[in-house]
Short mmCIF file of C-alpha atoms in Angstrom, two decimals:
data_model
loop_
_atom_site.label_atom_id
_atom_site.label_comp_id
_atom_site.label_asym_id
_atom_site.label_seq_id
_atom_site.Cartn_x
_atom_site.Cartn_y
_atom_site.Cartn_z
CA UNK V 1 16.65 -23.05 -57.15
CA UNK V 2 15.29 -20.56 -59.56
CA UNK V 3 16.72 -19.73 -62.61
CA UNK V 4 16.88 -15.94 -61.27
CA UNK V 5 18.99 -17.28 -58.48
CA UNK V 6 21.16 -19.22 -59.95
CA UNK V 7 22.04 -16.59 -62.10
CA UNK V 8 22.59 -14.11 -59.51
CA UNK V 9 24.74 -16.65 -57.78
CA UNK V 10 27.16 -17.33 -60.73
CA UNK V 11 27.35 -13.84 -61.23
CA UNK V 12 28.57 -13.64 -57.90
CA UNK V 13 30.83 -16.32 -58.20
CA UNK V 14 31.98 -15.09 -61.30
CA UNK V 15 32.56 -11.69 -59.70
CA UNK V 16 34.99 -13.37 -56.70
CA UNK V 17 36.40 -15.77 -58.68
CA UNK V 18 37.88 -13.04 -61.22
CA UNK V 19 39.21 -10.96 -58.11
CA UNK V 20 41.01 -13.95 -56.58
CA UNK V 21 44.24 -15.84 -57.06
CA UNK V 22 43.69 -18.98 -55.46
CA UNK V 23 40.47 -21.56 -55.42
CA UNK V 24 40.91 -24.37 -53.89
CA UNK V 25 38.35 -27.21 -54.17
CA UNK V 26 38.11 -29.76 -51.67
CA UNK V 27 35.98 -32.60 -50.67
CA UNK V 28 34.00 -32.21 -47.55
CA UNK V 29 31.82 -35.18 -47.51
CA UNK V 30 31.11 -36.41 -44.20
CA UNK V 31 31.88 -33.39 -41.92
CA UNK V 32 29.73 -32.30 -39.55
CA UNK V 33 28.04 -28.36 -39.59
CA UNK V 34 30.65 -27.79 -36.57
CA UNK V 35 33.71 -28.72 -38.09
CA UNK V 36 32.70 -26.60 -41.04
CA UNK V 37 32.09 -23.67 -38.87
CA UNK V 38 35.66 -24.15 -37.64
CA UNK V 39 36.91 -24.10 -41.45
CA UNK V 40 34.96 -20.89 -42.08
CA UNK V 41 36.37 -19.28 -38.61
CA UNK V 42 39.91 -20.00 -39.71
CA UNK V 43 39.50 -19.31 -42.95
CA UNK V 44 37.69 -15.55 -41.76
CA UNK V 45 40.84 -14.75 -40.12
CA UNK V 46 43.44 -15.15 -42.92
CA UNK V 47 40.69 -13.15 -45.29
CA UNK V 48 39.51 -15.77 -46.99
CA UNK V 49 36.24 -17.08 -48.39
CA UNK V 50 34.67 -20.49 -47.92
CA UNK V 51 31.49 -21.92 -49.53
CA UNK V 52 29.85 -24.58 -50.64
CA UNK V 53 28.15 -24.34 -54.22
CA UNK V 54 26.78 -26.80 -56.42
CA UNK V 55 29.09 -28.10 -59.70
CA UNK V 56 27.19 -26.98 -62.41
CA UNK V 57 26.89 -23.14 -60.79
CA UNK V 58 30.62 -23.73 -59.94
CA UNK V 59 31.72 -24.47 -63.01
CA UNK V 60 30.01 -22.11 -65.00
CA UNK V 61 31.29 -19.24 -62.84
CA UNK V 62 35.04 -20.77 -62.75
CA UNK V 63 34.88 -20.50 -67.28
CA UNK V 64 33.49 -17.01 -66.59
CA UNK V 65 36.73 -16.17 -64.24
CA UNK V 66 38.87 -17.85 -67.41
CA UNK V 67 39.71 -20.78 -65.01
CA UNK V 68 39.21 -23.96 -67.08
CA UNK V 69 41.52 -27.11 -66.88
CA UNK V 70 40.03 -28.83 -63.76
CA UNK V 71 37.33 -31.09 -63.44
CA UNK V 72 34.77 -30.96 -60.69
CA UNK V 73 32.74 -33.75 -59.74
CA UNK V 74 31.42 -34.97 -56.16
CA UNK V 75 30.39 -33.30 -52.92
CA UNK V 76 32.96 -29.97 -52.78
CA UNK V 77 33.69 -26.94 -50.95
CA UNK V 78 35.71 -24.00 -53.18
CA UNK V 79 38.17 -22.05 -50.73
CA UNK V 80 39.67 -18.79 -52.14
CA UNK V 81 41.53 -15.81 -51.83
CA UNK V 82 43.68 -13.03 -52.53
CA UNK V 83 46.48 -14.39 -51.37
CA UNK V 84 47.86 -17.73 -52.80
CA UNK V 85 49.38 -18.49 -49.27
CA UNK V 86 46.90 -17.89 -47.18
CA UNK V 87 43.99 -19.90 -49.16
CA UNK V 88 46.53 -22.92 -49.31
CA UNK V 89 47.55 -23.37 -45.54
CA UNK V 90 43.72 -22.88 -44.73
CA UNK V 91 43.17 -25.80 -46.92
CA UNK V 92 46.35 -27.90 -46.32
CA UNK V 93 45.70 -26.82 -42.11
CA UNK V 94 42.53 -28.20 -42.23
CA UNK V 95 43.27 -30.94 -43.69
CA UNK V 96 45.59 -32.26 -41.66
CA UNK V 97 43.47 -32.11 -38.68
CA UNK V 98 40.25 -33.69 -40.32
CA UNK V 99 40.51 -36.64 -42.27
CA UNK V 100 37.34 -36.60 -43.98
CA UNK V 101 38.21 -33.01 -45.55
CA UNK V 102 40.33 -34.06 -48.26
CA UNK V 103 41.89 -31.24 -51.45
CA UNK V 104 41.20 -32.13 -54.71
CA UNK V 105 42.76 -29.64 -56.95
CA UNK V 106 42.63 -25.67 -57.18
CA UNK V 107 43.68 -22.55 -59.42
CA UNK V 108 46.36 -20.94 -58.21
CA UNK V 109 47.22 -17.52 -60.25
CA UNK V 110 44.44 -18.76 -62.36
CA UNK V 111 46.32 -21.49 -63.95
CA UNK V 112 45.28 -25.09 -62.44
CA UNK V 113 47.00 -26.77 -59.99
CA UNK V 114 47.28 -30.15 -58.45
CA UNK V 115 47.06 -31.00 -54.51
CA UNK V 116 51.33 -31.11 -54.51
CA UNK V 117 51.45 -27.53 -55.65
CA UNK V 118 48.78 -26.28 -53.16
CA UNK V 119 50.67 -28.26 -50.77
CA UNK V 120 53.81 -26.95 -51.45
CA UNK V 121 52.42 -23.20 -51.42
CA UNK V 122 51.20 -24.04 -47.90
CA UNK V 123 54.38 -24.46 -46.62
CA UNK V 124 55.86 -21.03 -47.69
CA UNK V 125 55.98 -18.63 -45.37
CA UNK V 126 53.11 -15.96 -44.76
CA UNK V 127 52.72 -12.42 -46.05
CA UNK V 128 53.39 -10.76 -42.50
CA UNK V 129 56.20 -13.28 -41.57
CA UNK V 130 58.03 -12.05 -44.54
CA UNK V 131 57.35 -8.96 -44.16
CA UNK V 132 58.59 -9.13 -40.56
CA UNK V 133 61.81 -11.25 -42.15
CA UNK V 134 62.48 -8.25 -44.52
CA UNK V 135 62.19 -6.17 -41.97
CA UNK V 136 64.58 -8.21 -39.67
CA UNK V 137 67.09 -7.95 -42.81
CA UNK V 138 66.69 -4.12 -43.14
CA UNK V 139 67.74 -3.74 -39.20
CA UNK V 140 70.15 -6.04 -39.11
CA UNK V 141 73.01 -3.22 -40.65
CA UNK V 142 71.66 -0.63 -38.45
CA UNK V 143 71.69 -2.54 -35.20
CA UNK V 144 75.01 -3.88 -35.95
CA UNK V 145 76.16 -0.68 -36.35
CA UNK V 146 74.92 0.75 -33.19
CA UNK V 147 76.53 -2.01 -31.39
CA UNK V 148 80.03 -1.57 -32.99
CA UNK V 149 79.78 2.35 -31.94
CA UNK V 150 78.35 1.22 -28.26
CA UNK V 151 82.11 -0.96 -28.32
CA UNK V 152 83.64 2.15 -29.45
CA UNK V 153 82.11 4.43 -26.86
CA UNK V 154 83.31 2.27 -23.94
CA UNK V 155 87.04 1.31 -24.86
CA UNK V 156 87.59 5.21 -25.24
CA UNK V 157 85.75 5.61 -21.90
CA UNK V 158 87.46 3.09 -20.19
CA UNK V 159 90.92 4.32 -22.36
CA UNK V 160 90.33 8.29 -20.69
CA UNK V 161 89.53 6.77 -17.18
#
């Protein structure tokens, strides 16, 4: 790779990795282009970014971003996102279902973090399912409510009839 290149990819890098909140890395060694295609389909719908990049280039652009703490070493693939959640159940999901993809470590709010954490973040619920919880909480008063006058409205009916 040129030196031009590689410059232009760390500054990339550099640029996402800044914007983000979560990277995790992982070790892909052994997967097949298919099952990495599935990783980058699932990954594309919970807006977030998958790629594979070389150590040195990796490294570089995770100092830049003020992420230091973790080392990288081996064959990896860097997940991230704007959304802690959502970069850890991609990881964790995929995972689970393919035992060759194995997480290493990450940054999560730009402070390192160990497979546990990420783990543990990947079992929280979603942005939309607690936004549909709050929601759900917000109603509950007003529904209740309604019902209680609904009660209301037929004992006096059936108290006039």
């Amino acid at each position: 790779m040129l030196k031009a290149k590689k410059a232009e990819v760390i500054a990339d890098l550099t640029d996402s990795f800044a914007n983000t909140t979560a990277v995790v890395i992982c070790d892909y060694k052994g997967l097949t282009v298919s099952k990495l295609e599935e990783l980058r389909k699932a990954a594309n719908a919970k807006d977030t970014k998958v790629q594979v990049v070389k150590n040195t280039l990796a490294t570089i652009a995770l100092n830049n971003a003020g992420m230091t703490g973790v080392e990288i070493k081996d064959t990896n693939i860097f997940i991230w996102s704007d959304d802690v959640i959502n970069a850890a159940k991609v990881s964790s999901d995929f995972a689970k279902s393919n035992e060759l993809f194995v997480m290493k470590a990450g940054y999560l709010d730009k402070e390192p973090a160990d497979v546990a954490k990420i783990e543990a973040f990947a079992k929280l619920p979603g942005r939309e399912e607690l936004l549909g919880m709050l929601a759900a909480t917000w109603m509950a008063p007003i529904a209740n409510f309604t019902i209680g006058l609904d009660a209301l409205r037929q004992k006096k009916e059936e108290e006039s009839a």
